[in-house]
JSON list of C-alpha atoms and ligand atoms in Angstrom, two decimals:
[
{"chain": "A", "resi": 1, "resn": "UNK", "atom": "CA", "xyz": [98.37, 166.73, -152.03]},
{"chain": "A", "resi": 2, "resn": "UNK", "atom": "CA", "xyz": [101.97, 166.90, -153.17]},
{"chain": "A", "resi": 3, "resn": "UNK", "atom": "CA", "xyz": [104.80, 167.07, -150.79]},
{"chain": "A", "resi": 4, "resn": "UNK", "atom": "CA", "xyz": [107.20, 170.03, -150.82]},
{"chain": "A", "resi": 5, "resn": "UNK", "atom": "CA", "xyz": [111.17, 169.77, -151.35]},
{"chain": "A", "resi": 6, "resn": "UNK", "atom": "CA", "xyz": [111.50, 170.12, -147.57]},
{"chain": "A", "resi": 7, "resn": "UNK", "atom": "CA", "xyz": [108.97, 167.34, -146.80]},
{"chain": "A", "resi": 8, "resn": "UNK", "atom": "CA", "xyz": [110.60, 165.16, -149.49]},
{"chain": "A", "resi": 9, "resn": "UNK", "atom": "CA", "xyz": [114.01, 165.35, -147.66]},
{"chain": "A", "resi": 10, "resn": "UNK", "atom": "CA", "xyz": [112.29, 164.86, -144.11]},
{"chain": "A", "resi": 11, "resn": "UNK", "atom": "CA", "xyz": [110.53, 161.79, -145.15]},
{"chain": "A", "resi": 12, "resn": "UNK", "atom": "CA", "xyz": [112.99, 160.48, -147.81]},
{"chain": "A", "resi": 13, "resn": "UNK", "atom": "CA", "xyz": [113.79, 157.22, -145.52]},
{"chain": "A", "resi": 14, "resn": "UNK", "atom": "CA", "xyz": [110.05, 156.50, -145.71]},
{"chain": "A", "resi": 15, "resn": "UNK", "atom": "CA", "xyz": [109.42, 157.29, -149.18]},
{"chain": "A", "resi": 16, "resn": "UNK", "atom": "CA", "xyz": [112.14, 155.10, -150.37]},
{"chain": "A", "resi": 17, "resn": "UNK", "atom": "CA", "xyz": [110.79, 152.13, -148.75]},
{"chain": "A", "resi": 18, "resn": "UNK", "atom": "CA", "xyz": [108.59, 150.31, -151.62]},
{"chain": "A", "resi": 19, "resn": "UNK", "atom": "CA", "xyz": [105.83, 149.38, -149.12]},
{"chain": "A", "resi": 20, "resn": "UNK", "atom": "CA", "xyz": [105.47, 153.00, -148.19]},
{"chain": "A", "resi": 21, "resn": "UNK", "atom": "CA", "xyz": [106.50, 155.32, -151.03]},
{"chain": "A", "resi": 22, "resn": "UNK", "atom": "CA", "xyz": [105.08, 158.65, -151.67]},
{"chain": "A", "resi": 23, "resn": "UNK", "atom": "CA", "xyz": [101.25, 157.21, -151.40]},
{"chain": "A", "resi": 24, "resn": "UNK", "atom": "CA", "xyz": [101.91, 155.85, -147.82]},
{"chain": "A", "resi": 25, "resn": "UNK", "atom": "CA", "xyz": [103.79, 159.00, -146.77]},
{"chain": "A", "resi": 26, "resn": "UNK", "atom": "CA", "xyz": [100.77, 161.12, -148.12]},
{"chain": "A", "resi": 27, "resn": "UNK", "atom": "CA", "xyz": [98.44, 158.91, -146.11]},
{"chain": "A", "resi": 28, "resn": "UNK", "atom": "CA", "xyz": [100.59, 159.51, -142.85]},
{"chain": "A", "resi": 29, "resn": "UNK", "atom": "CA", "xyz": [100.52, 163.29, -143.72]},
{"chain": "A", "resi": 30, "resn": "UNK", "atom": "CA", "xyz": [96.78, 163.26, -143.82]},
{"chain": "A", "resi": 31, "resn": "UNK", "atom": "CA", "xyz": [96.17, 161.19, -140.55]},
{"chain": "A", "resi": 32, "resn": "UNK", "atom": "CA", "xyz": [94.80, 162.72, -137.65]},
{"chain": "A", "resi": 33, "resn": "UNK", "atom": "CA", "xyz": [95.32, 160.61, -134.40]},
{"chain": "A", "resi": 34, "resn": "UNK", "atom": "CA", "xyz": [94.54, 160.90, -130.67]},
{"chain": "A", "resi": 35, "resn": "UNK", "atom": "CA", "xyz": [96.94, 159.62, -127.95]},
{"chain": "A", "resi": 36, "resn": "UNK", "atom": "CA", "xyz": [95.54, 159.10, -124.56]},
{"chain": "A", "resi": 37, "resn": "UNK", "atom": "CA", "xyz": [98.35, 159.27, -122.06]},
{"chain": "A", "resi": 38, "resn": "UNK", "atom": "CA", "xyz": [101.50, 160.93, -122.45]},
{"chain": "A", "resi": 39, "resn": "UNK", "atom": "CA", "xyz": [103.30, 158.66, -120.10]},
{"chain": "A", "resi": 40, "resn": "UNK", "atom": "CA", "xyz": [105.64, 155.55, -120.81]},
{"chain": "A", "resi": 41, "resn": "UNK", "atom": "CA", "xyz": [103.63, 154.43, -123.83]},
{"chain": "A", "resi": 42, "resn": "UNK", "atom": "CA", "xyz": [103.06, 157.95, -124.96]},
{"chain": "A", "resi": 43, "resn": "UNK", "atom": "CA", "xyz": [106.70, 158.69, -124.56]},
{"chain": "A", "resi": 44, "resn": "UNK", "atom": "CA", "xyz": [107.46, 156.23, -127.50]},
{"chain": "A", "resi": 45, "resn": "UNK", "atom": "CA", "xyz": [104.39, 156.61, -129.54]},
{"chain": "A", "resi": 46, "resn": "UNK", "atom": "CA", "xyz": [104.42, 160.51, -129.64]},
{"chain": "A", "resi": 47, "resn": "UNK", "atom": "CA", "xyz": [107.86, 161.00, -131.09]},
{"chain": "A", "resi": 48, "resn": "UNK", "atom": "CA", "xyz": [107.48, 158.29, -133.76]},
{"chain": "A", "resi": 49, "resn": "UNK", "atom": "CA", "xyz": [103.99, 159.72, -134.89]},
{"chain": "A", "resi": 50, "resn": "UNK", "atom": "CA", "xyz": [105.52, 163.24, -134.98]},
{"chain": "A", "resi": 51, "resn": "UNK", "atom": "CA", "xyz": [108.52, 162.03, -136.82]},
{"chain": "A", "resi": 52, "resn": "UNK", "atom": "CA", "xyz": [106.48, 160.22, -139.37]},
{"chain": "A", "resi": 53, "resn": "UNK", "atom": "CA", "xyz": [104.64, 163.53, -140.31]},
{"chain": "A", "resi": 54, "resn": "UNK", "atom": "CA", "xyz": [101.19, 162.63, -139.15]},
{"chain": "A", "resi": 55, "resn": "UNK", "atom": "CA", "xyz": [98.73, 165.80, -139.80]},
{"chain": "A", "resi": 56, "resn": "UNK", "atom": "CA", "xyz": [97.30, 166.29, -136.40]},
{"chain": "A", "resi": 57, "resn": "UNK", "atom": "CA", "xyz": [98.06, 164.81, -132.95]},
{"chain": "A", "resi": 58, "resn": "UNK", "atom": "CA", "xyz": [95.76, 165.31, -130.02]},
{"chain": "A", "resi": 59, "resn": "UNK", "atom": "CA", "xyz": [97.54, 164.62, -126.66]},
{"chain": "A", "resi": 60, "resn": "UNK", "atom": "CA", "xyz": [95.34, 163.87, -123.82]},
{"chain": "A", "resi": 61, "resn": "UNK", "atom": "CA", "xyz": [96.78, 163.69, -120.31]},
{"chain": "A", "resi": 62, "resn": "UNK", "atom": "CA", "xyz": [95.60, 165.18, -117.11]},
{"chain": "A", "resi": 63, "resn": "UNK", "atom": "CA", "xyz": [98.74, 164.47, -115.06]},
{"chain": "A", "resi": 64, "resn": "UNK", "atom": "CA", "xyz": [101.80, 166.37, -114.31]},
{"chain": "A", "resi": 65, "resn": "UNK", "atom": "CA", "xyz": [105.15, 164.92, -114.40]},
{"chain": "A", "resi": 66, "resn": "UNK", "atom": "CA", "xyz": [106.44, 163.18, -111.10]},
{"chain": "A", "resi": 67, "resn": "UNK", "atom": "CA", "xyz": [109.94, 162.16, -110.33]},
{"chain": "A", "resi": 68, "resn": "UNK", "atom": "CA", "xyz": [108.83, 158.57, -110.18]},
{"chain": "A", "resi": 69, "resn": "UNK", "atom": "CA", "xyz": [107.88, 158.92, -113.96]},
{"chain": "A", "resi": 70, "resn": "UNK", "atom": "CA", "xyz": [111.22, 159.62, -115.17]},
{"chain": "A", "resi": 71, "resn": "UNK", "atom": "CA", "xyz": [112.78, 156.09, -115.35]},
{"chain": "A", "resi": 72, "resn": "UNK", "atom": "CA", "xyz": [110.26, 155.36, -118.18]},
{"chain": "A", "resi": 73, "resn": "UNK", "atom": "CA", "xyz": [109.22, 158.61, -119.65]},
{"chain": "A", "resi": 74, "resn": "UNK", "atom": "CA", "xyz": [112.01, 159.90, -121.83]},
{"chain": "A", "resi": 75, "resn": "UNK", "atom": "CA", "xyz": [109.84, 162.90, -123.01]},
{"chain": "A", "resi": 76, "resn": "UNK", "atom": "CA", "xyz": [110.42, 164.64, -119.58]},
{"chain": "A", "resi": 77, "resn": "UNK", "atom": "CA", "xyz": [113.38, 165.59, -117.68]},
{"chain": "A", "resi": 78, "resn": "UNK", "atom": "CA", "xyz": [113.96, 166.58, -114.00]},
{"chain": "A", "resi": 79, "resn": "UNK", "atom": "CA", "xyz": [113.12, 170.25, -114.50]},
{"chain": "A", "resi": 80, "resn": "UNK", "atom": "CA", "xyz": [109.65, 169.34, -115.75]},
{"chain": "A", "resi": 81, "resn": "UNK", "atom": "CA", "xyz": [108.52, 167.89, -112.46]},
{"chain": "A", "resi": 82, "resn": "UNK", "atom": "CA", "xyz": [105.08, 169.26, -111.74]},
{"chain": "A", "resi": 83, "resn": "UNK", "atom": "CA", "xyz": [104.35, 170.61, -115.35]},
{"chain": "A", "resi": 84, "resn": "UNK", "atom": "CA", "xyz": [101.56, 169.42, -117.44]},
{"chain": "A", "resi": 85, "resn": "UNK", "atom": "CA", "xyz": [102.56, 166.17, -119.43]},
{"chain": "A", "resi": 86, "resn": "UNK", "atom": "CA", "xyz": [100.05, 166.82, -122.33]},
{"chain": "A", "resi": 87, "resn": "UNK", "atom": "CA", "xyz": [101.46, 170.65, -122.76]},
{"chain": "A", "resi": 88, "resn": "UNK", "atom": "CA", "xyz": [105.29, 169.27, -122.45]},
{"chain": "A", "resi": 89, "resn": "UNK", "atom": "CA", "xyz": [104.46, 166.39, -124.97]},
{"chain": "A", "resi": 90, "resn": "UNK", "atom": "CA", "xyz": [102.97, 168.93, -127.44]},
{"chain": "A", "resi": 91, "resn": "UNK", "atom": "CA", "xyz": [106.00, 171.27, -127.14]},
{"chain": "A", "resi": 92, "resn": "UNK", "atom": "CA", "xyz": [108.19, 168.37, -127.96]},
{"chain": "A", "resi": 93, "resn": "UNK", "atom": "CA", "xyz": [106.18, 167.59, -131.11]},
{"chain": "A", "resi": 94, "resn": "UNK", "atom": "CA", "xyz": [106.30, 171.27, -132.15]},
{"chain": "A", "resi": 95, "resn": "UNK", "atom": "CA", "xyz": [110.24, 170.99, -131.82]},
{"chain": "A", "resi": 96, "resn": "UNK", "atom": "CA", "xyz": [110.52, 167.89, -133.74]},
{"chain": "A", "resi": 97, "resn": "UNK", "atom": "CA", "xyz": [108.20, 168.56, -136.59]},
{"chain": "A", "resi": 98, "resn": "UNK", "atom": "CA", "xyz": [106.62, 171.94, -137.35]},
{"chain": "A", "resi": 99, "resn": "UNK", "atom": "CA", "xyz": [104.22, 170.21, -140.05]},
{"chain": "A", "resi": 100, "resn": "UNK", "atom": "CA", "xyz": [102.42, 168.46, -137.26]},
{"chain": "A", "resi": 101, "resn": "UNK", "atom": "CA", "xyz": [99.36, 170.24, -135.87]},
{"chain": "A", "resi": 102, "resn": "UNK", "atom": "CA", "xyz": [99.25, 169.44, -132.33]},
{"chain": "A", "resi": 103, "resn": "UNK", "atom": "CA", "xyz": [96.73, 170.00, -129.62]},
{"chain": "A", "resi": 104, "resn": "UNK", "atom": "CA", "xyz": [97.17, 169.27, -125.81]},
{"chain": "A", "resi": 105, "resn": "UNK", "atom": "CA", "xyz": [94.27, 168.48, -123.66]},
{"chain": "A", "resi": 106, "resn": "UNK", "atom": "CA", "xyz": [94.92, 168.40, -119.93]},
{"chain": "A", "resi": 107, "resn": "UNK", "atom": "CA", "xyz": [91.77, 166.24, -119.17]},
{"chain": "A", "resi": 108, "resn": "UNK", "atom": "CA", "xyz": [91.02, 162.85, -117.83]},
{"chain": "A", "resi": 109, "resn": "UNK", "atom": "CA", "xyz": [89.04, 160.85, -120.15]},
{"chain": "A", "resi": 110, "resn": "UNK", "atom": "CA", "xyz": [85.79, 159.37, -118.81]},
{"chain": "A", "resi": 111, "resn": "UNK", "atom": "CA", "xyz": [82.38, 158.28, -119.93]},
{"chain": "A", "resi": 112, "resn": "UNK", "atom": "CA", "xyz": [81.16, 162.01, -119.87]},
{"chain": "A", "resi": 113, "resn": "UNK", "atom": "CA", "xyz": [83.74, 163.45, -122.32]},
{"chain": "A", "resi": 114, "resn": "UNK", "atom": "CA", "xyz": [85.31, 160.56, -124.33]},
{"chain": "A", "resi": 115, "resn": "UNK", "atom": "CA", "xyz": [83.05, 160.94, -127.51]},
{"chain": "A", "resi": 116, "resn": "UNK", "atom": "CA", "xyz": [83.44, 164.81, -127.70]},
{"chain": "A", "resi": 117, "resn": "UNK", "atom": "CA", "xyz": [87.39, 164.46, -127.11]},
{"chain": "A", "resi": 118, "resn": "UNK", "atom": "CA", "xyz": [88.02, 161.71, -129.57]},
{"chain": "A", "resi": 119, "resn": "UNK", "atom": "CA", "xyz": [85.59, 162.51, -132.48]},
{"chain": "A", "resi": 120, "resn": "UNK", "atom": "CA", "xyz": [87.03, 163.41, -135.83]},
{"chain": "A", "resi": 121, "resn": "UNK", "atom": "CA", "xyz": [90.30, 161.39, -135.37]},
{"chain": "A", "resi": 122, "resn": "UNK", "atom": "CA", "xyz": [91.12, 158.61, -137.72]},
{"chain": "A", "resi": 123, "resn": "UNK", "atom": "CA", "xyz": [92.86, 156.54, -135.08]},
{"chain": "A", "resi": 124, "resn": "UNK", "atom": "CA", "xyz": [92.97, 156.58, -131.21]},
{"chain": "A", "resi": 125, "resn": "UNK", "atom": "CA", "xyz": [95.86, 155.16, -129.34]},
{"chain": "A", "resi": 126, "resn": "UNK", "atom": "CA", "xyz": [95.29, 154.35, -125.67]},
{"chain": "A", "resi": 127, "resn": "UNK", "atom": "CA", "xyz": [98.41, 154.45, -123.57]},
{"chain": "A", "resi": 128, "resn": "UNK", "atom": "CA", "xyz": [96.48, 155.27, -120.33]},
{"chain": "A", "resi": 129, "resn": "UNK", "atom": "CA", "xyz": [97.08, 153.77, -116.92]},
{"chain": "A", "resi": 130, "resn": "UNK", "atom": "CA", "xyz": [93.48, 152.64, -115.67]},
{"chain": "A", "resi": 131, "resn": "UNK", "atom": "CA", "xyz": [90.77, 150.34, -116.92]},
{"chain": "A", "resi": 132, "resn": "UNK", "atom": "CA", "xyz": [88.15, 152.81, -116.19]},
{"chain": "A", "resi": 133, "resn": "UNK", "atom": "CA", "xyz": [89.68, 155.17, -118.83]},
{"chain": "A", "resi": 134, "resn": "UNK", "atom": "CA", "xyz": [90.28, 152.32, -121.12]},
{"chain": "A", "resi": 135, "resn": "UNK", "atom": "CA", "xyz": [86.72, 151.16, -121.40]},
{"chain": "A", "resi": 136, "resn": "UNK", "atom": "CA", "xyz": [85.29, 154.69, -121.54]},
{"chain": "A", "resi": 137, "resn": "UNK", "atom": "CA", "xyz": [87.84, 155.22, -124.65]},
{"chain": "A", "resi": 138, "resn": "UNK", "atom": "CA", "xyz": [86.73, 151.89, -126.06]},
{"chain": "A", "resi": 139, "resn": "UNK", "atom": "CA", "xyz": [83.04, 152.29, -125.87]},
{"chain": "A", "resi": 140, "resn": "UNK", "atom": "CA", "xyz": [83.52, 155.68, -127.51]},
{"chain": "A", "resi": 141, "resn": "UNK", "atom": "CA", "xyz": [85.45, 154.40, -130.27]},
{"chain": "A", "resi": 142, "resn": "UNK", "atom": "CA", "xyz": [82.96, 151.78, -130.89]},
{"chain": "A", "resi": 143, "resn": "UNK", "atom": "CA", "xyz": [80.12, 154.37, -131.12]},
{"chain": "A", "resi": 144, "resn": "UNK", "atom": "CA", "xyz": [82.39, 156.65, -133.22]},
{"chain": "A", "resi": 145, "resn": "UNK", "atom": "CA", "xyz": [83.53, 153.89, -135.46]},
{"chain": "A", "resi": 146, "resn": "UNK", "atom": "CA", "xyz": [87.09, 154.83, -134.92]},
{"chain": "A", "resi": 147, "resn": "UNK", "atom": "CA", "xyz": [89.74, 152.10, -134.74]},
{"chain": "A", "resi": 148, "resn": "UNK", "atom": "CA", "xyz": [91.46, 151.74, -131.23]},
{"chain": "A", "resi": 149, "resn": "UNK", "atom": "CA", "xyz": [95.11, 150.75, -130.58]},
{"chain": "A", "resi": 150, "resn": "UNK", "atom": "CA", "xyz": [95.25, 149.82, -127.06]},
{"chain": "A", "resi": 151, "resn": "UNK", "atom": "CA", "xyz": [98.95, 149.51, -125.46]},
{"chain": "A", "resi": 152, "resn": "UNK", "atom": "CA", "xyz": [99.86, 148.60, -121.96]},
{"chain": "A", "resi": 153, "resn": "UNK", "atom": "CA", "xyz": [103.01, 147.86, -119.95]},
{"chain": "A", "resi": 154, "resn": "UNK", "atom": "CA", "xyz": [103.07, 146.75, -116.39]},
{"chain": "A", "resi": 155, "resn": "UNK", "atom": "CA", "xyz": [105.94, 144.94, -114.47]},
{"chain": "A", "resi": 156, "resn": "UNK", "atom": "CA", "xyz": [107.64, 142.68, -117.09]},
{"chain": "A", "resi": 157, "resn": "UNK", "atom": "CA", "xyz": [104.43, 142.31, -119.36]},
{"chain": "A", "resi": 158, "resn": "UNK", "atom": "CA", "xyz": [103.30, 144.20, -122.55]},
{"chain": "A", "resi": 159, "resn": "UNK", "atom": "CA", "xyz": [100.24, 144.09, -124.76]},
{"chain": "A", "resi": 160, "resn": "UNK", "atom": "CA", "xyz": [99.27, 145.91, -127.99]},
{"chain": "A", "resi": 161, "resn": "UNK", "atom": "CA", "xyz": [96.04, 145.18, -129.64]},
{"chain": "A", "resi": 162, "resn": "UNK", "atom": "CA", "xyz": [94.18, 146.82, -132.62]},
{"chain": "A", "resi": 163, "resn": "UNK", "atom": "CA", "xyz": [90.32, 146.85, -132.16]},
{"chain": "A", "resi": 164, "resn": "UNK", "atom": "CA", "xyz": [88.00, 147.75, -135.05]},
{"chain": "A", "resi": 165, "resn": "UNK", "atom": "CA", "xyz": [84.31, 147.69, -134.49]},
{"chain": "A", "resi": 166, "resn": "UNK", "atom": "CA", "xyz": [84.20, 144.03, -133.45]},
{"chain": "A", "resi": 167, "resn": "UNK", "atom": "CA", "xyz": [85.73, 142.38, -131.13]},
{"chain": "A", "resi": 168, "resn": "UNK", "atom": "CA", "xyz": [86.16, 145.54, -129.14]},
{"chain": "A", "resi": 169, "resn": "UNK", "atom": "CA", "xyz": [88.24, 146.16, -125.96]},
{"chain": "A", "resi": 170, "resn": "UNK", "atom": "CA", "xyz": [85.42, 145.41, -123.85]},
{"chain": "A", "resi": 171, "resn": "UNK", "atom": "CA", "xyz": [84.85, 142.01, -125.25]},
{"chain": "A", "resi": 172, "resn": "UNK", "atom": "CA", "xyz": [88.65, 141.28, -124.39]},
{"chain": "A", "resi": 173, "resn": "UNK", "atom": "CA", "xyz": [88.44, 142.53, -120.77]},
{"chain": "A", "resi": 174, "resn": "UNK", "atom": "CA", "xyz": [84.88, 142.41, -119.69]},
{"chain": "A", "resi": 175, "resn": "UNK", "atom": "CA", "xyz": [82.60, 144.62, -117.65]},
{"chain": "A", "resi": 176, "resn": "UNK", "atom": "CA", "xyz": [84.31, 144.08, -114.27]},
{"chain": "A", "resi": 177, "resn": "UNK", "atom": "CA", "xyz": [86.89, 146.81, -114.68]},
{"chain": "A", "resi": 178, "resn": "UNK", "atom": "CA", "xyz": [84.65, 150.00, -114.94]},
{"chain": "A", "resi": 179, "resn": "UNK", "atom": "CA", "xyz": [85.34, 150.83, -111.40]},
{"chain": "A", "resi": 180, "resn": "UNK", "atom": "CA", "xyz": [88.17, 153.41, -111.16]},
{"chain": "A", "resi": 181, "resn": "UNK", "atom": "CA", "xyz": [90.41, 151.39, -108.66]},
{"chain": "A", "resi": 182, "resn": "UNK", "atom": "CA", "xyz": [91.78, 148.58, -110.36]},
{"chain": "A", "resi": 183, "resn": "UNK", "atom": "CA", "xyz": [95.41, 148.64, -111.81]},
{"chain": "A", "resi": 184, "resn": "UNK", "atom": "CA", "xyz": [98.05, 150.90, -111.74]},
{"chain": "A", "resi": 185, "resn": "UNK", "atom": "CA", "xyz": [101.84, 150.58, -112.23]},
{"chain": "A", "resi": 186, "resn": "UNK", "atom": "CA", "xyz": [102.41, 152.68, -109.16]},
{"chain": "A", "resi": 187, "resn": "UNK", "atom": "CA", "xyz": [101.44, 149.66, -107.15]},
{"chain": "A", "resi": 188, "resn": "UNK", "atom": "CA", "xyz": [102.56, 146.81, -109.53]},
{"chain": "A", "resi": 189, "resn": "UNK", "atom": "CA", "xyz": [105.90, 148.46, -110.78]},
{"chain": "A", "resi": 190, "resn": "UNK", "atom": "CA", "xyz": [107.02, 148.53, -114.28]},
{"chain": "A", "resi": 191, "resn": "UNK", "atom": "CA", "xyz": [110.58, 148.06, -115.75]},
{"chain": "A", "resi": 192, "resn": "UNK", "atom": "CA", "xyz": [111.87, 151.26, -117.14]},
{"chain": "A", "resi": 193, "resn": "UNK", "atom": "CA", "xyz": [112.69, 150.04, -120.66]},
{"chain": "A", "resi": 194, "resn": "UNK", "atom": "CA", "xyz": [109.42, 147.88, -121.04]},
{"chain": "A", "resi": 195, "resn": "UNK", "atom": "CA", "xyz": [106.94, 150.89, -122.03]},
{"chain": "A", "resi": 196, "resn": "UNK", "atom": "CA", "xyz": [109.38, 152.03, -124.69]},
{"chain": "A", "resi": 197, "resn": "UNK", "atom": "CA", "xyz": [109.39, 148.54, -126.29]},
{"chain": "A", "resi": 198, "resn": "UNK", "atom": "CA", "xyz": [105.69, 148.28, -125.94]},
{"chain": "A", "resi": 199, "resn": "UNK", "atom": "CA", "xyz": [104.98, 151.97, -127.34]},
{"chain": "A", "resi": 200, "resn": "UNK", "atom": "CA", "xyz": [107.41, 151.61, -130.17]},
{"chain": "A", "resi": 201, "resn": "UNK", "atom": "CA", "xyz": [105.67, 148.44, -131.18]},
{"chain": "A", "resi": 202, "resn": "UNK", "atom": "CA", "xyz": [102.27, 150.28, -131.15]},
{"chain": "A", "resi": 203, "resn": "UNK", "atom": "CA", "xyz": [103.84, 153.27, -132.93]},
{"chain": "A", "resi": 204, "resn": "UNK", "atom": "CA", "xyz": [104.97, 150.71, -135.67]},
{"chain": "A", "resi": 205, "resn": "UNK", "atom": "CA", "xyz": [101.35, 149.09, -135.96]},
{"chain": "A", "resi": 206, "resn": "UNK", "atom": "CA", "xyz": [99.84, 152.45, -136.15]},
{"chain": "A", "resi": 207, "resn": "UNK", "atom": "CA", "xyz": [102.40, 153.62, -138.88]},
{"chain": "A", "resi": 208, "resn": "UNK", "atom": "CA", "xyz": [101.82, 150.53, -140.99]},
{"chain": "A", "resi": 209, "resn": "UNK", "atom": "CA", "xyz": [98.17, 150.56, -140.64]},
{"chain": "A", "resi": 210, "resn": "UNK", "atom": "CA", "xyz": [97.99, 154.18, -141.68]},
{"chain": "A", "resi": 211, "resn": "UNK", "atom": "CA", "xyz": [100.47, 153.74, -144.62]},
{"chain": "A", "resi": 212, "resn": "UNK", "atom": "CA", "xyz": [98.82, 150.59, -145.84]},
{"chain": "A", "resi": 213, "resn": "UNK", "atom": "CA", "xyz": [101.81, 148.23, -144.79]},
{"chain": "A", "resi": 214, "resn": "UNK", "atom": "CA", "xyz": [101.28, 144.80, -143.96]},
{"chain": "A", "resi": 215, "resn": "UNK", "atom": "CA", "xyz": [98.20, 142.52, -143.13]},
{"chain": "A", "resi": 216, "resn": "UNK", "atom": "CA", "xyz": [95.23, 143.60, -141.09]},
{"chain": "A", "resi": 217, "resn": "UNK", "atom": "CA", "xyz": [95.99, 143.32, -137.51]},
{"chain": "A", "resi": 218, "resn": "UNK", "atom": "CA", "xyz": [92.42, 144.04, -135.89]},
{"chain": "A", "resi": 219, "resn": "UNK", "atom": "CA", "xyz": [91.28, 141.38, -133.32]},
{"chain": "A", "resi": 220, "resn": "UNK", "atom": "CA", "xyz": [94.70, 140.27, -132.58]},
{"chain": "A", "resi": 221, "resn": "UNK", "atom": "CA", "xyz": [96.53, 140.78, -129.23]},
{"chain": "A", "resi": 222, "resn": "UNK", "atom": "CA", "xyz": [100.44, 140.98, -129.18]},
{"chain": "A", "resi": 223, "resn": "UNK", "atom": "CA", "xyz": [102.03, 140.09, -126.04]},
{"chain": "A", "resi": 224, "resn": "UNK", "atom": "CA", "xyz": [105.35, 140.71, -124.67]},
{"chain": "A", "resi": 225, "resn": "UNK", "atom": "CA", "xyz": [107.24, 138.92, -122.12]},
{"chain": "A", "resi": 226, "resn": "UNK", "atom": "CA", "xyz": [110.02, 141.33, -120.85]},
{"chain": "A", "resi": 227, "resn": "UNK", "atom": "CA", "xyz": [111.78, 138.33, -118.71]},
{"chain": "A", "resi": 228, "resn": "UNK", "atom": "CA", "xyz": [111.63, 135.75, -121.63]},
{"chain": "A", "resi": 229, "resn": "UNK", "atom": "CA", "xyz": [112.14, 138.67, -124.19]},
{"chain": "A", "resi": 230, "resn": "UNK", "atom": "CA", "xyz": [109.54, 137.32, -126.63]},
{"chain": "A", "resi": 231, "resn": "UNK", "atom": "CA", "xyz": [106.38, 138.23, -128.50]},
{"chain": "A", "resi": 232, "resn": "UNK", "atom": "CA", "xyz": [103.47, 136.04, -129.12]},
{"chain": "A", "resi": 233, "resn": "UNK", "atom": "CA", "xyz": [99.93, 136.69, -130.68]},
{"chain": "A", "resi": 234, "resn": "UNK", "atom": "CA", "xyz": [96.55, 135.65, -129.71]},
{"chain": "A", "resi": 235, "resn": "UNK", "atom": "CA", "xyz": [93.25, 136.05, -131.40]},
{"chain": "A", "resi": 236, "resn": "UNK", "atom": "CA", "xyz": [90.47, 137.85, -129.35]},
{"chain": "A", "resi": 237, "resn": "UNK", "atom": "CA", "xyz": [87.16, 136.26, -129.66]},
{"chain": "A", "resi": 238, "resn": "UNK", "atom": "CA", "xyz": [84.04, 138.58, -130.11]},
{"chain": "A", "resi": 239, "resn": "UNK", "atom": "CA", "xyz": [81.69, 138.60, -127.15]},
{"chain": "A", "resi": 240, "resn": "UNK", "atom": "CA", "xyz": [78.22, 138.37, -128.60]},
{"chain": "A", "resi": 241, "resn": "UNK", "atom": "CA", "xyz": [76.77, 139.65, -125.39]},
{"chain": "A", "resi": 242, "resn": "UNK", "atom": "CA", "xyz": [79.33, 142.61, -125.20]},
{"chain": "A", "resi": 243, "resn": "UNK", "atom": "CA", "xyz": [77.15, 145.85, -124.34]},
{"chain": "A", "resi": 244, "resn": "UNK", "atom": "CA", "xyz": [79.39, 148.02, -126.54]},
{"chain": "A", "resi": 245, "resn": "UNK", "atom": "CA", "xyz": [79.93, 146.26, -129.70]},
{"chain": "A", "resi": 246, "resn": "UNK", "atom": "CA", "xyz": [77.49, 143.06, -129.38]},
{"chain": "A", "resi": 247, "resn": "UNK", "atom": "CA", "xyz": [73.98, 142.57, -129.12]},
{"chain": "A", "resi": 248, "resn": "UNK", "atom": "CA", "xyz": [74.12, 142.59, -125.36]},
{"chain": "T", "resi": 1, "resn": "ZN", "atom": "ZN1", "xyz": [82.78, 144.32, -127.64]}
]
């Protein structure tokens, strides 16, 4: 696959990077990525991936825009309240880069539909707002052998981790959160600029991974402290008894 003159110009600042080059850019131009959640994390991830020229983006979100979203979700404006986030995010992608094939799914991901929605993608990025969705997504990614990039931001804390087969996200959080009533930044609060920081980091990791830049990141969790303004990295151990990826 060769790039047209227009694509060469569009991606020139990528192609000139020795770590990316034409080879890395063509990998990006061939990648199919599902993004779950067009909220605060998605508002950073989706424009970055669209700008980078991924081949196909599937944007999955069942919510509509609310006024309380606008302090952290710059994909949307006041006039968008009540409208589908997935549809608005897809329209944004189309405006930004017509080379990206985008598909909006106004659905909530659960154990019943996760495999069907995520099958066929090279990478899944989860920026959803609850553990039940995150665990359903993780189990589906393990079953489908799709790498999962999980990103979360709440209060002043952010975390980004890449999961590839083992350890999986369920190894990290355990089984206690399958119920649908655990977390939510509507109750806990979130600083407006935090999801952009965390989402941009997740996008960087995703783009590096697809373009073949840097070291393997799977099994590591990057933690951001928005009060101390610092990142640290921990290694996630595999749980041998994990009911998704282990022998349990
Ligand atoms: Zn596991």
